[in-house]
Short mmCIF file of C-alpha atoms and ligand atoms in Angstrom, two decimals:
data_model
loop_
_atom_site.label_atom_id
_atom_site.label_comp_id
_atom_site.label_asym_id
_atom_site.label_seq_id
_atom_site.Cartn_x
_atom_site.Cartn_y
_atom_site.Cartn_z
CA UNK L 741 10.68 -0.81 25.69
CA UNK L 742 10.74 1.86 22.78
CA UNK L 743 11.54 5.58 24.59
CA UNK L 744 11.75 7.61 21.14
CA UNK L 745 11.57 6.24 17.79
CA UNK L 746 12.79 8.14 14.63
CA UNK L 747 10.12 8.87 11.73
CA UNK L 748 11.84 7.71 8.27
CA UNK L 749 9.37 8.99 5.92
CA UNK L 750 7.27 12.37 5.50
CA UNK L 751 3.93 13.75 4.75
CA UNK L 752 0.67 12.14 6.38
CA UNK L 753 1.98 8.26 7.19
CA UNK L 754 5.30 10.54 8.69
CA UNK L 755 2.48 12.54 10.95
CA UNK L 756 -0.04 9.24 11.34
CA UNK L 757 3.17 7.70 13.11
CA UNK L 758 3.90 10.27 14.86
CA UNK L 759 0.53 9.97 16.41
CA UNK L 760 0.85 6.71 17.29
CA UNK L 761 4.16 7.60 19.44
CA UNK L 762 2.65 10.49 21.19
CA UNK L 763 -0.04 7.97 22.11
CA UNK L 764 2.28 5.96 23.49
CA UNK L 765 4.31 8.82 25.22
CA UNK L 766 6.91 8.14 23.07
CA UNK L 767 9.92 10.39 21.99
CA UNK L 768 9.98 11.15 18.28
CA UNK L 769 12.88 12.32 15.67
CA UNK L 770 11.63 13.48 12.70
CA UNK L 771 14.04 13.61 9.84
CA UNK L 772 13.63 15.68 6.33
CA UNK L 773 14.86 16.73 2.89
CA UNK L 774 15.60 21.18 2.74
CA UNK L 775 12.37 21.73 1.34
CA UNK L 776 10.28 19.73 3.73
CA UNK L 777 11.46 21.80 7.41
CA UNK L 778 7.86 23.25 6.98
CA UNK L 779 5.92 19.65 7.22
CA UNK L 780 3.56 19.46 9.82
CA UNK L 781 5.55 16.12 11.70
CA UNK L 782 8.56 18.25 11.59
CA UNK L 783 7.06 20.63 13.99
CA UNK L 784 5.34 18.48 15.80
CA UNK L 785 7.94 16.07 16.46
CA UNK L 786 10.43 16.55 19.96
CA UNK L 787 13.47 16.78 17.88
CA UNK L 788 14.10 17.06 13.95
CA UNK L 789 17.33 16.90 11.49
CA UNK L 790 17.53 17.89 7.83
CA UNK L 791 19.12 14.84 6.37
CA UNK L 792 19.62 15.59 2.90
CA UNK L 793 18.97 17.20 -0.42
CA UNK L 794 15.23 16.73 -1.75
CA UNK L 795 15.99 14.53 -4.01
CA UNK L 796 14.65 10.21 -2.32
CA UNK L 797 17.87 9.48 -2.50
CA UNK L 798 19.78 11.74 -1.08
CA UNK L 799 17.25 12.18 2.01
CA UNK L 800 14.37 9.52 2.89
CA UNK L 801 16.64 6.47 1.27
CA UNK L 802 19.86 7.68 2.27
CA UNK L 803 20.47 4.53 4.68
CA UNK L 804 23.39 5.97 6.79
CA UNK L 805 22.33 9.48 6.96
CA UNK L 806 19.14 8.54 8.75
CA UNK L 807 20.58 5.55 10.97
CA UNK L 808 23.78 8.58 11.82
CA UNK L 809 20.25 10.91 12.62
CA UNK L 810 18.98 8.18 14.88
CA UNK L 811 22.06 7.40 16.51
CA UNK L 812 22.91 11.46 17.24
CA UNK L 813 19.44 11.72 18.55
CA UNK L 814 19.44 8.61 21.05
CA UNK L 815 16.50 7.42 18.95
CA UNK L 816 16.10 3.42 19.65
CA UNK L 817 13.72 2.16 17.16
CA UNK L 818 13.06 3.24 13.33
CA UNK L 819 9.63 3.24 11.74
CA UNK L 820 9.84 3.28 7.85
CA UNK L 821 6.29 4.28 7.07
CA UNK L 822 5.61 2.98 3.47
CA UNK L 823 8.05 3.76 0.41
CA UNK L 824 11.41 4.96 0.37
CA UNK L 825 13.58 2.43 2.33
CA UNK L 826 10.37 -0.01 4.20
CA UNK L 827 11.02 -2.36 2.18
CA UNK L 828 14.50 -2.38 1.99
CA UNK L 829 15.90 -5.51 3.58
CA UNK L 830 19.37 -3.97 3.32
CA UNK L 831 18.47 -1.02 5.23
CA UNK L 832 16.71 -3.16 7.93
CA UNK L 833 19.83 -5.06 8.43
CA UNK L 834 22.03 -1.88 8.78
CA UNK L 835 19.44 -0.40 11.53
CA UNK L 836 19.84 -3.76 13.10
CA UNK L 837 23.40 -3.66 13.05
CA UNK L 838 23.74 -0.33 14.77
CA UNK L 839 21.66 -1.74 17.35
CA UNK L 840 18.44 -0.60 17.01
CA UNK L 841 15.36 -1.54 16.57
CA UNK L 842 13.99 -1.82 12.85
CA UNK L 843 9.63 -1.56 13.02
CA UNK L 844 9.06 -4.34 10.83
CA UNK L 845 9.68 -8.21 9.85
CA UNK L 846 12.99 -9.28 9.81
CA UNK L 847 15.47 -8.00 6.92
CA UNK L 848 15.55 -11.88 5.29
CA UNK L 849 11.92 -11.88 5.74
CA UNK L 850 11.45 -8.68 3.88
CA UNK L 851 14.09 -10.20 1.13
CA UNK L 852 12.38 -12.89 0.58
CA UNK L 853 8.86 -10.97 -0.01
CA UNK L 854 10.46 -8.67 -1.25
CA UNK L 855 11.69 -10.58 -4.48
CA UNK L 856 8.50 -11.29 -6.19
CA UNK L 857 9.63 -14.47 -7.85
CA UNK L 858 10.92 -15.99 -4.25
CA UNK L 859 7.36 -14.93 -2.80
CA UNK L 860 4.83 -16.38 -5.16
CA UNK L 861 7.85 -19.41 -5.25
CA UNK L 862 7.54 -19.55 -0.95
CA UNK L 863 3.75 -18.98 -0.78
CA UNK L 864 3.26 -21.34 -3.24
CA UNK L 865 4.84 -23.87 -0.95
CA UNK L 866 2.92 -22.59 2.17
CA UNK L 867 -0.39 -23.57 0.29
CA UNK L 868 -1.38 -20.26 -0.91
CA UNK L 869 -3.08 -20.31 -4.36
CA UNK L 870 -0.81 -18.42 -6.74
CA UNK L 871 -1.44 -17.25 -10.10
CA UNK L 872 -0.59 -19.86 -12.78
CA UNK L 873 3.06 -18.38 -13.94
CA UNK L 874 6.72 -19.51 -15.34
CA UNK L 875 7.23 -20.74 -11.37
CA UNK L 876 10.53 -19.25 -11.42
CA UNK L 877 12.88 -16.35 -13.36
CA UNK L 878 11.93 -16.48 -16.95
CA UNK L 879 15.25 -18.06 -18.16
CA UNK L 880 16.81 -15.90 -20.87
CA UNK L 881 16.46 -18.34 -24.35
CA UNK L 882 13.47 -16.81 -26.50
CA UNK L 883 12.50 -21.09 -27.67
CA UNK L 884 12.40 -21.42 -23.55
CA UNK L 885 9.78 -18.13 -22.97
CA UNK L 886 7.59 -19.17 -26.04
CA UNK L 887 7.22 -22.70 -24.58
CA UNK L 888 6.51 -21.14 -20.68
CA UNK L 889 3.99 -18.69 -21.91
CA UNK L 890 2.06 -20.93 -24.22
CA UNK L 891 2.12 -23.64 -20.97
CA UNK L 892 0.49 -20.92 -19.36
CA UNK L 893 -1.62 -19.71 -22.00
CA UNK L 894 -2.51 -16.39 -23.27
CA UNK L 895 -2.71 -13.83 -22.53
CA UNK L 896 0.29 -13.42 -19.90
CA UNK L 897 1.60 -10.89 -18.30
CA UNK L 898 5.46 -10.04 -17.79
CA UNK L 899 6.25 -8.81 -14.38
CA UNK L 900 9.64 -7.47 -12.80
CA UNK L 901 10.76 -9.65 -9.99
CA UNK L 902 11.74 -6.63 -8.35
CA UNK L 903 9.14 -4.66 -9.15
CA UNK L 904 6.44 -2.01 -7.42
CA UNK L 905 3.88 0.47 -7.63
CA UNK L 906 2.83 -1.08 -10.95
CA UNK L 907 5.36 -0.15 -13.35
CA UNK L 908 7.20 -2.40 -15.41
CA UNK L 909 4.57 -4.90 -16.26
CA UNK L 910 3.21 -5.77 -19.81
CA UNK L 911 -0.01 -7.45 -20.79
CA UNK L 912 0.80 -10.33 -23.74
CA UNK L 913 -1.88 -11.30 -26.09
CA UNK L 914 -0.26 -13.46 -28.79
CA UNK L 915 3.37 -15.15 -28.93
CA UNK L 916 5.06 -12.70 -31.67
CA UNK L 917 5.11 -9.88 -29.31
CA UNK L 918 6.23 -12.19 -26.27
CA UNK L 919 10.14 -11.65 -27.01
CA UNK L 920 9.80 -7.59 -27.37
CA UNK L 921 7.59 -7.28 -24.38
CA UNK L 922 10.05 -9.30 -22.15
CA UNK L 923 13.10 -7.43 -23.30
CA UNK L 924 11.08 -3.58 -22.66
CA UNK L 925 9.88 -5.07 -19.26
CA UNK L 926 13.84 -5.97 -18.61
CA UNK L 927 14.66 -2.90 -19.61
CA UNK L 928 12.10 -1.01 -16.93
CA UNK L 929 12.81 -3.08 -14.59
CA UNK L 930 16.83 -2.24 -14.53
CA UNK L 931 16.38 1.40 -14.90
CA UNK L 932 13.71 1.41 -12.21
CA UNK L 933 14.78 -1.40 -9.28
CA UNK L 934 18.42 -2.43 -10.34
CA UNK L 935 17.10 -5.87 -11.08
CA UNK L 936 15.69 -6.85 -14.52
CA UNK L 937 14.75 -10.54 -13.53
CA UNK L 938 11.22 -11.04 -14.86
CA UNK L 939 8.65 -13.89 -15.06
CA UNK L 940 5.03 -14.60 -16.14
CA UNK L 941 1.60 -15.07 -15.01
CA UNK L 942 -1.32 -15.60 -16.64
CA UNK L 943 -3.23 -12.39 -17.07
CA UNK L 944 -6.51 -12.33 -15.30
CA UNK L 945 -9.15 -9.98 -17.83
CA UNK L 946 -11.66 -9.18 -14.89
CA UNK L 947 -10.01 -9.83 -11.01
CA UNK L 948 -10.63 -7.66 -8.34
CA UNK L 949 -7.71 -6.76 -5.92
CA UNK L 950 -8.37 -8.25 -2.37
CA UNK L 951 -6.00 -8.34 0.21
CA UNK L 952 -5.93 -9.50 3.48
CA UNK L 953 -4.03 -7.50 6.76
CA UNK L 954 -2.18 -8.98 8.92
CA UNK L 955 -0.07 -8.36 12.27
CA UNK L 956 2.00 -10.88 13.99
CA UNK L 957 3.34 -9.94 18.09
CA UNK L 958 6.77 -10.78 18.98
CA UNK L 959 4.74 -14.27 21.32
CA UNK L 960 4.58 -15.50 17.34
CA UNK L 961 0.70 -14.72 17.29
CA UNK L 962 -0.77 -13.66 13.99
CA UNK L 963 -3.88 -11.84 13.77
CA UNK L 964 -5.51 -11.33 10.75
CA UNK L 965 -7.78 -8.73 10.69
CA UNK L 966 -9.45 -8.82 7.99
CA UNK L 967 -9.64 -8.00 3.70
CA UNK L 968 -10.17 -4.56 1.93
CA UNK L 969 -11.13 -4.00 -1.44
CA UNK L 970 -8.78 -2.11 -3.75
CA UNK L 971 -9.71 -2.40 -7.26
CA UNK L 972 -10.39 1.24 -8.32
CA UNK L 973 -6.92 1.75 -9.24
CA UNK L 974 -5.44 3.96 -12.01
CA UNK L 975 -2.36 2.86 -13.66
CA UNK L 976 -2.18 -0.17 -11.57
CA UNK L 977 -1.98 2.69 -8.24
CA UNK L 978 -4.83 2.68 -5.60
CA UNK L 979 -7.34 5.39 -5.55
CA UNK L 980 -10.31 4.23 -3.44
CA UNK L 981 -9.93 1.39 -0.56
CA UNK L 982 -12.69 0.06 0.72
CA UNK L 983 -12.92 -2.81 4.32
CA UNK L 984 -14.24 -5.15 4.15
CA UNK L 985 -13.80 -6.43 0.57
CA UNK L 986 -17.51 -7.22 -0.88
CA UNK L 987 -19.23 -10.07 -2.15
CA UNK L 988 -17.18 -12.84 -1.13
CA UNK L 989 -18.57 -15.95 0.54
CA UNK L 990 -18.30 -16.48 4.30
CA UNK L 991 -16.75 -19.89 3.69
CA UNK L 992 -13.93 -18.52 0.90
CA UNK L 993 -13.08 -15.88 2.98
CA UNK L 994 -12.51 -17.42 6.00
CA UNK L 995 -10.11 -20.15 4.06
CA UNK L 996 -8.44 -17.15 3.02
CA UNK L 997 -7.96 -15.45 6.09
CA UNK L 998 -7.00 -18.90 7.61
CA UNK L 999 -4.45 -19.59 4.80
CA UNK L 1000 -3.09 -16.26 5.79
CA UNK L 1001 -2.24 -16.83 8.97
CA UNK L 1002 -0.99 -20.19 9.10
CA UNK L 1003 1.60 -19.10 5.93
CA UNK L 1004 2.76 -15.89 8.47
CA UNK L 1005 2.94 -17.87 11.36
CA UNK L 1006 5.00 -20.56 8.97
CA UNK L 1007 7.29 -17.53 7.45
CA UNK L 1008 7.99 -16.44 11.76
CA UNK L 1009 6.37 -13.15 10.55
CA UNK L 1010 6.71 -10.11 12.49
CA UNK L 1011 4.96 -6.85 12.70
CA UNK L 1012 2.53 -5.43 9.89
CA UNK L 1013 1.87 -6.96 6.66
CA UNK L 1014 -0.39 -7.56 3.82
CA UNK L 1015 -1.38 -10.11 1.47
CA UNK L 1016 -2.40 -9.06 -1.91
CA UNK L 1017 -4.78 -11.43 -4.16
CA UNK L 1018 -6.60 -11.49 -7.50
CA UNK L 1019 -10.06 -12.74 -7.02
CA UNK L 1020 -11.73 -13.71 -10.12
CA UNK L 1021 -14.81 -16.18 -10.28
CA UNK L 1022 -14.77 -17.09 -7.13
CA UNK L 1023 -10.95 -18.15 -6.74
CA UNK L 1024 -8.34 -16.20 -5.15
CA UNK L 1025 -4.50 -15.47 -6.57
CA UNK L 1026 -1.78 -14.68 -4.27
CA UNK L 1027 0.69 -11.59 -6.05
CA UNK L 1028 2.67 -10.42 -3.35
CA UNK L 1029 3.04 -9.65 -0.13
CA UNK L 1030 4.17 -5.98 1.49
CA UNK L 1031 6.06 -6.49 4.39
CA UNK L 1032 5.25 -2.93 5.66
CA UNK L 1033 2.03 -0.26 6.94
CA UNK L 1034 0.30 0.27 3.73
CA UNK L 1035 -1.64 4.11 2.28
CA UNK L 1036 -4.67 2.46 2.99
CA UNK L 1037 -4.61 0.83 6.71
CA UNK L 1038 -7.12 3.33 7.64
CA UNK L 1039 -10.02 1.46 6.59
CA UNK L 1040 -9.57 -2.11 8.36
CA UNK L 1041 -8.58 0.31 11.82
CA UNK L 1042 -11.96 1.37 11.36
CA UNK L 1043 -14.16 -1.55 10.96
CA UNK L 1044 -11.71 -3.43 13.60
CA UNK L 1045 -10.99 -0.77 16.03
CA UNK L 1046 -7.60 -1.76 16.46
CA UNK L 1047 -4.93 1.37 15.68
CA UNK L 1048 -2.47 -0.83 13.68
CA UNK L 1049 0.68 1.16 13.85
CA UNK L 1050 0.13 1.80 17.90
CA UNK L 1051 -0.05 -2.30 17.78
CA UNK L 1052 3.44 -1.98 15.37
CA UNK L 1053 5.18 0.11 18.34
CA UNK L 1054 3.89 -2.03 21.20
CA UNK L 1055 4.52 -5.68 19.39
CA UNK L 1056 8.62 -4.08 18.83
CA UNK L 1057 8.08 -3.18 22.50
CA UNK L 1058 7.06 -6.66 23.32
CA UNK L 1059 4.02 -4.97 25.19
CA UNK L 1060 1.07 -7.14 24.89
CA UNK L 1061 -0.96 -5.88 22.19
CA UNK L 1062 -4.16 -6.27 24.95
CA UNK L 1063 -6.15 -8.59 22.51
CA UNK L 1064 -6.45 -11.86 21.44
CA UNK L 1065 -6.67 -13.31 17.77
CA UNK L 1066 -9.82 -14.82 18.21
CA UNK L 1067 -10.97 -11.31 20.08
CA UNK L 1068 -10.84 -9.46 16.59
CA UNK L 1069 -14.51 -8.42 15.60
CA UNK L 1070 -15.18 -6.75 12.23
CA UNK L 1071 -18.31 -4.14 11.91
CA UNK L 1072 -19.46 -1.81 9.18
CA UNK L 1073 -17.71 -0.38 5.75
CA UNK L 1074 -14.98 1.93 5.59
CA UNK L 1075 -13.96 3.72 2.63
CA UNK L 1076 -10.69 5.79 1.90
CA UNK L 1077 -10.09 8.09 -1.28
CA UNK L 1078 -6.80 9.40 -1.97
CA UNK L 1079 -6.53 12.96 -2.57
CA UNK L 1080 -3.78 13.65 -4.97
CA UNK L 1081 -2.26 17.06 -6.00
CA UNK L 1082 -2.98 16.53 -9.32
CA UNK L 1083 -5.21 18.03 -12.63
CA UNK L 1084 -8.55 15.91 -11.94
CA UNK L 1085 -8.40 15.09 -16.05
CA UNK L 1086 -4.58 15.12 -16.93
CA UNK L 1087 -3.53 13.73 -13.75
CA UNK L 1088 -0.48 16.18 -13.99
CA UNK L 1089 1.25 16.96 -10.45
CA UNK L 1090 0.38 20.06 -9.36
CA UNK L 1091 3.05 21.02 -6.43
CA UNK L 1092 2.92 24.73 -5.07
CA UNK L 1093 1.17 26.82 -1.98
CA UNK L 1094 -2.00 25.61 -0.24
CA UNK L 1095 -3.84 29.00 0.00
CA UNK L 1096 -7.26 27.52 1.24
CA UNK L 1097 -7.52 24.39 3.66
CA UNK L 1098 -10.42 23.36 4.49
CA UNK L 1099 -10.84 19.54 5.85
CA UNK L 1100 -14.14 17.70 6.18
CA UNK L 1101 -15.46 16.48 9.29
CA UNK L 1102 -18.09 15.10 11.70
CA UNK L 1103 -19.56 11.33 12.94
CA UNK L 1104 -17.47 8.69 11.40
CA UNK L 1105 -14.92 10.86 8.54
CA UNK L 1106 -11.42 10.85 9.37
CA UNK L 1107 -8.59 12.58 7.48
CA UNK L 1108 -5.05 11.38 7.62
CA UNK L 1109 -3.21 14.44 6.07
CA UNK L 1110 -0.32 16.54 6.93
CA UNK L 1111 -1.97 19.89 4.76
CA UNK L 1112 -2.43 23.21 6.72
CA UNK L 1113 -2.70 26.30 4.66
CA UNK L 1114 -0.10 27.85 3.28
CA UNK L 1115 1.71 24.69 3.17
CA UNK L 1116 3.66 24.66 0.10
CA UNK L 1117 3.89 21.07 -1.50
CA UNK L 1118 7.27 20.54 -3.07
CA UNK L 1119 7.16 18.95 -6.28
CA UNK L 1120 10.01 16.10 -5.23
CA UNK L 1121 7.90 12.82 -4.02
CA UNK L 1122 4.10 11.35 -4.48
CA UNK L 1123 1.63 13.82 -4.80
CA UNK L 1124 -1.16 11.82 -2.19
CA UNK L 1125 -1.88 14.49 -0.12
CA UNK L 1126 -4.79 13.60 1.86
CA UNK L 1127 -6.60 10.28 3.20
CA UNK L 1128 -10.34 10.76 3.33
CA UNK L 1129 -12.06 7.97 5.23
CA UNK L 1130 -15.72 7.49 6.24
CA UNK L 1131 -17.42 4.51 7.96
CA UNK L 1132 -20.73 3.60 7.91
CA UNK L 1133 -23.13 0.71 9.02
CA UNK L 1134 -23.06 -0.81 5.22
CA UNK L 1135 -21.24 0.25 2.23
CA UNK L 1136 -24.19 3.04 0.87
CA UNK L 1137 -24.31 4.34 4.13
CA UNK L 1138 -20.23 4.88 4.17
CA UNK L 1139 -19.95 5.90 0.27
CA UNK L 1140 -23.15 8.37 1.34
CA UNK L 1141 -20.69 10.00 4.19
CA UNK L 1142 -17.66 9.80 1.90
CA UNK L 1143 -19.46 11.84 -1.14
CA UNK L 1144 -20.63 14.87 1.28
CA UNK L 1145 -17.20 14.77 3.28
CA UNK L 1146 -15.73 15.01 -0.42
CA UNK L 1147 -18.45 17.97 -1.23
CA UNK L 1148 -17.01 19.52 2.45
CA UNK L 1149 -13.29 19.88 1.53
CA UNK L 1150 -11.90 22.83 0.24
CA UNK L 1151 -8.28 22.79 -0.65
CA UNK L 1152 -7.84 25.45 -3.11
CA UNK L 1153 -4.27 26.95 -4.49
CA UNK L 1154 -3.09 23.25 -6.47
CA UNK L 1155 -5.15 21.36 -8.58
CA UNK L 1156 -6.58 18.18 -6.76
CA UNK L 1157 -8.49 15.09 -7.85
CA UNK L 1158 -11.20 15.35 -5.49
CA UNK L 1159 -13.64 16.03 -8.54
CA UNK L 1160 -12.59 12.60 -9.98
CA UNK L 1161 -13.22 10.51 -6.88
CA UNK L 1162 -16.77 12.72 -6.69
CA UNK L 1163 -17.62 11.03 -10.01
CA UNK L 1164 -16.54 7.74 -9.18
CA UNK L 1165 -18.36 7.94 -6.03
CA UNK L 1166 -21.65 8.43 -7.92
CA UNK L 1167 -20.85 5.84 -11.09
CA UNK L 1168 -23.72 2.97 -10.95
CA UNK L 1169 -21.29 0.34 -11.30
CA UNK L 1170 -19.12 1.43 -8.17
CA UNK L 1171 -22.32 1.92 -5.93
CA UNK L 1172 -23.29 -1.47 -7.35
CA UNK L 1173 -20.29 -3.06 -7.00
CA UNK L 1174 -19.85 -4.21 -10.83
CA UNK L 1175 -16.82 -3.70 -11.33
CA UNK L 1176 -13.01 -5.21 -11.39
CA UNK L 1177 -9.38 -3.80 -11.75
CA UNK L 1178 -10.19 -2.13 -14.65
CA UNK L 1179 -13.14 0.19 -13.27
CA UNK L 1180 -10.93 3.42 -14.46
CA UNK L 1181 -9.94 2.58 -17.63
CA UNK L 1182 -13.93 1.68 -18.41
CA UNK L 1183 -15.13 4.60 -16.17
CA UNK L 1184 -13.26 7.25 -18.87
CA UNK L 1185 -13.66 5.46 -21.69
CA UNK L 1186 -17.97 5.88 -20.98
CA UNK L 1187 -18.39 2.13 -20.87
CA UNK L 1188 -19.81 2.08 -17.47
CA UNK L 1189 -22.51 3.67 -16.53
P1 LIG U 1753 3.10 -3.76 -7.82
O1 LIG U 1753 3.95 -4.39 -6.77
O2 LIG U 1753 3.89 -3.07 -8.89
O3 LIG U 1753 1.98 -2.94 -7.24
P2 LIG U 1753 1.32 -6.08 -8.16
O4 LIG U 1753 1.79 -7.43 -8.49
O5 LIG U 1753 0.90 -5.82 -6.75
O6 LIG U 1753 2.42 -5.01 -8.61
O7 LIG U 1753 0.10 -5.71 -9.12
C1 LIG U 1753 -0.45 -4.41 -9.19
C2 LIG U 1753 -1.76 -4.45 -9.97
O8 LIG U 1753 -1.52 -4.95 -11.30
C3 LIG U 1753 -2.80 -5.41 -9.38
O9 LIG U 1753 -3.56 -4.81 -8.35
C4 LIG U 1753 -3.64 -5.66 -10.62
O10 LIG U 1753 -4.46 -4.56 -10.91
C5 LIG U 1753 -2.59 -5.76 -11.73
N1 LIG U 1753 -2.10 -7.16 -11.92
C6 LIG U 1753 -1.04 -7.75 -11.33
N2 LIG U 1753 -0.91 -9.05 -11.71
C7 LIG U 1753 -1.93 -9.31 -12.57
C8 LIG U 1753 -2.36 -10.46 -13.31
N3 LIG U 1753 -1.70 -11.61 -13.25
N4 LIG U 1753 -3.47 -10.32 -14.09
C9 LIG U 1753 -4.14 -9.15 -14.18
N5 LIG U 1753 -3.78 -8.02 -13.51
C10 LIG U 1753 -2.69 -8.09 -12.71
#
């Protein structure tokens, strides 16, 4: 049984787990950098320490300041969120060590996602279709890359091993710039995740990103329920989510989901996790997998009903999660824009005081944000600031909900992006669903309609 679980992480996800514990009657310890004692969770939460400095690393990644917070506060259980230290398989070991409870797979399951080269490598082996790549660390000899990437074929793509929220990747097109391309992408990849192993895949010109959710309970049941959508993406980051992902064949997507399971069940999975694919004529690519809640679980709670982070705390409770795999039943579209602080054309961060606040609402929109007004958003971490979700019987029915609940909000004092996801909302080629992975970079450029 979980009596108070500490919050690693701020902003909404801090507040949408907090949530979930209250639900539960659960205790919560909310923990913060100096300039966030003003978040919403903070207050909310039954007890609350100031960990740190603003800076990640001195706060929401410093490992033994937050397991010291947990273990001053009685807290059993630690919930990461998404970021910072969830997928840190180091820092799940050390909350394991101390004796509590880490909300997530185990630490050498997280290691071995975590490492992109040992996923695609282990999935591969599971049965899961993987992008055509280097199958392995691209060895360091420039005769050995040429030979790996023209076995592959151009154009390729070199990927950090280590590597996240899409930085330190570079697209290929012909073999002289193979050896300069690998060394920046090295380079990237040491300065951003300590690691500057790389390797190759083919690179796909028009995929869409699916992915597939999963949650496993501590009886070794996986439950998959179901795929989203997430190729409106700028800069390789999501902006607009969508459940379930369109257009795909009963048939194919069942296989997938099926493959899915049977790989988590295989890998002794635990907890909440998520499957990311290219899908490009009709065949799908396994890239990763993120062993963690992700910014856009929102959408498959609402076409599936199931809260997936209440599920997280009762699964790490071994409660029964009161359903069965088979008893999972999909309905409607849900879509989810991200509202960032940001310039809606220069995409600068825009941090400072929320003077006006005003959230949408009514039948089927939910917001997942931690804004009130005259909260002042520090300029320190990601500027996503809001979740806005709507559900609807079919996709025109949900983007018609999402478009007024966008025309609704008011949030005036920062710059946001909400007049950016107003115009992809009404592009032809979104509402017709025409589109891949590079939907942004076509959207500005005027090349879609
Ligand atoms: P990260 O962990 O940094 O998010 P991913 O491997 O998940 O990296 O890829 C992020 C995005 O980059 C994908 O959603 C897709 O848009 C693009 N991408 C990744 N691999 C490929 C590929 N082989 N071909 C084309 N695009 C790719």
């Amino acid at each position: 049984m979980i009596r108070k679980v500490l919050i690693a992480n701020r902003g909404e996800i801090a507040l949408r787990i907090l949530r979930a514990c209250k639900l539960q009657s659960i205790a919560t310890v909310a923990v913060y950098a100096k300039c966030d004692a003003n978040l919403l969770h903070v207050r909310l939460a039954d007890e609350a320490i100031c960990i740190g400095d603003n800076a990640p690393h001195k706060s929401y990644m410093n490992a033994s300041a937050i397991i010291s917070a947990a273990e001053l506060t009685g807290a059993c259980a630690i919930h990461p969120g998404y970021g910072f230290l969830a997928e840190d398989a180091n820092f799940a070991h050390q909350v394991i060590r101390s004796g509590l409870i880490f909300i997530g797979p185990s630490p050498e399951v997280i290691a071995q996602m975590g490492d992109k080269v040992t996923a695609i490598a282990t999935m591969q082996r599971l049965g899961i279709p993987c992008v055509p790549g280097s199958d392995g660390p691209l060895p360091d000899a420039p005769e050995a890359q040429q030979k790996i990437a023209q076995r592959i074929g151009y154009p390729v793509l070199v990927k950090a091993s280590g590597g996240g929220g899409g930085r330190a990747m570079a697209v290929v097109r012909e073999a002289s710039s193979l050896i300069s391309a690998v060394q920046e992408v090295k380079r990237e990849a040491k300065v951003s995740f300590n690691n500057d192993c790389v390797y190759l895949e083919r690179y796909l010109e028009n995929p869409r990103h699916v992915e597939v959710q999963i949650l496993a309970d501590h009886l070794g049941r996986v439950y998959c329920l179901g795929d989203r959508d997430c190729s409106v993406q700028r800069r390789r980051q999501k902006i607009i989510e969508e459940a379930p992902a369109f257009d795909i064949p009963d048939s194919k997507r069942r296989e997938l989901h099926d493959l899915c399971v049977h790989a988590c069940e295989k890998l002794g999975y635990l907890s909440a996790g998520t499957l990311e694919f290219l899908y490009e004529k009709g065949t799908f690519y396994f890239i990763e997998m993120n062993t963690r809640i992700q910014v856009e679980h929102p959408v498959t709670e609402m076409i599936s009903g199931v809260d997936i982070i209440s599920a997280q705390l009762s699964i790490h409770s071994n409660s029964p999660l009161g359903f069965l795999p088979k008893e999972i039943h999909l309905r409607g579209v849900a879509i989810e824009c991200r509202v960032n602080a940001e310039h809606p054309i220069s995409f600068a961060p825009s941090p400072g005081t929320v003077t006006v606040y005003h959230p949408p609402s009514g039948p089927n929109i939910r917001v997942d944000s931690h804004l009130y007004q005259q909260y002042c958003i520090p300029h320190y971490y990601d500027p996503l600031v809001a979740k806005i979700i709507a559900f609807g019987a079919d996709r025109s029915e949900a983007i018609a909900r999402l478009r007024h609940a966008l025309n609704e909000c008011v949030i005036l004092g920062v710059d946001t992006n909400i007049a950016y996801l107003k115009r992809i909302l009404a592009n032809r080629s979104f509402q017709d669903r025409t589109y891949s992975i590079h939907f942004t970079e076509q959207f500005s450029d005027g090349a879609l309609v």
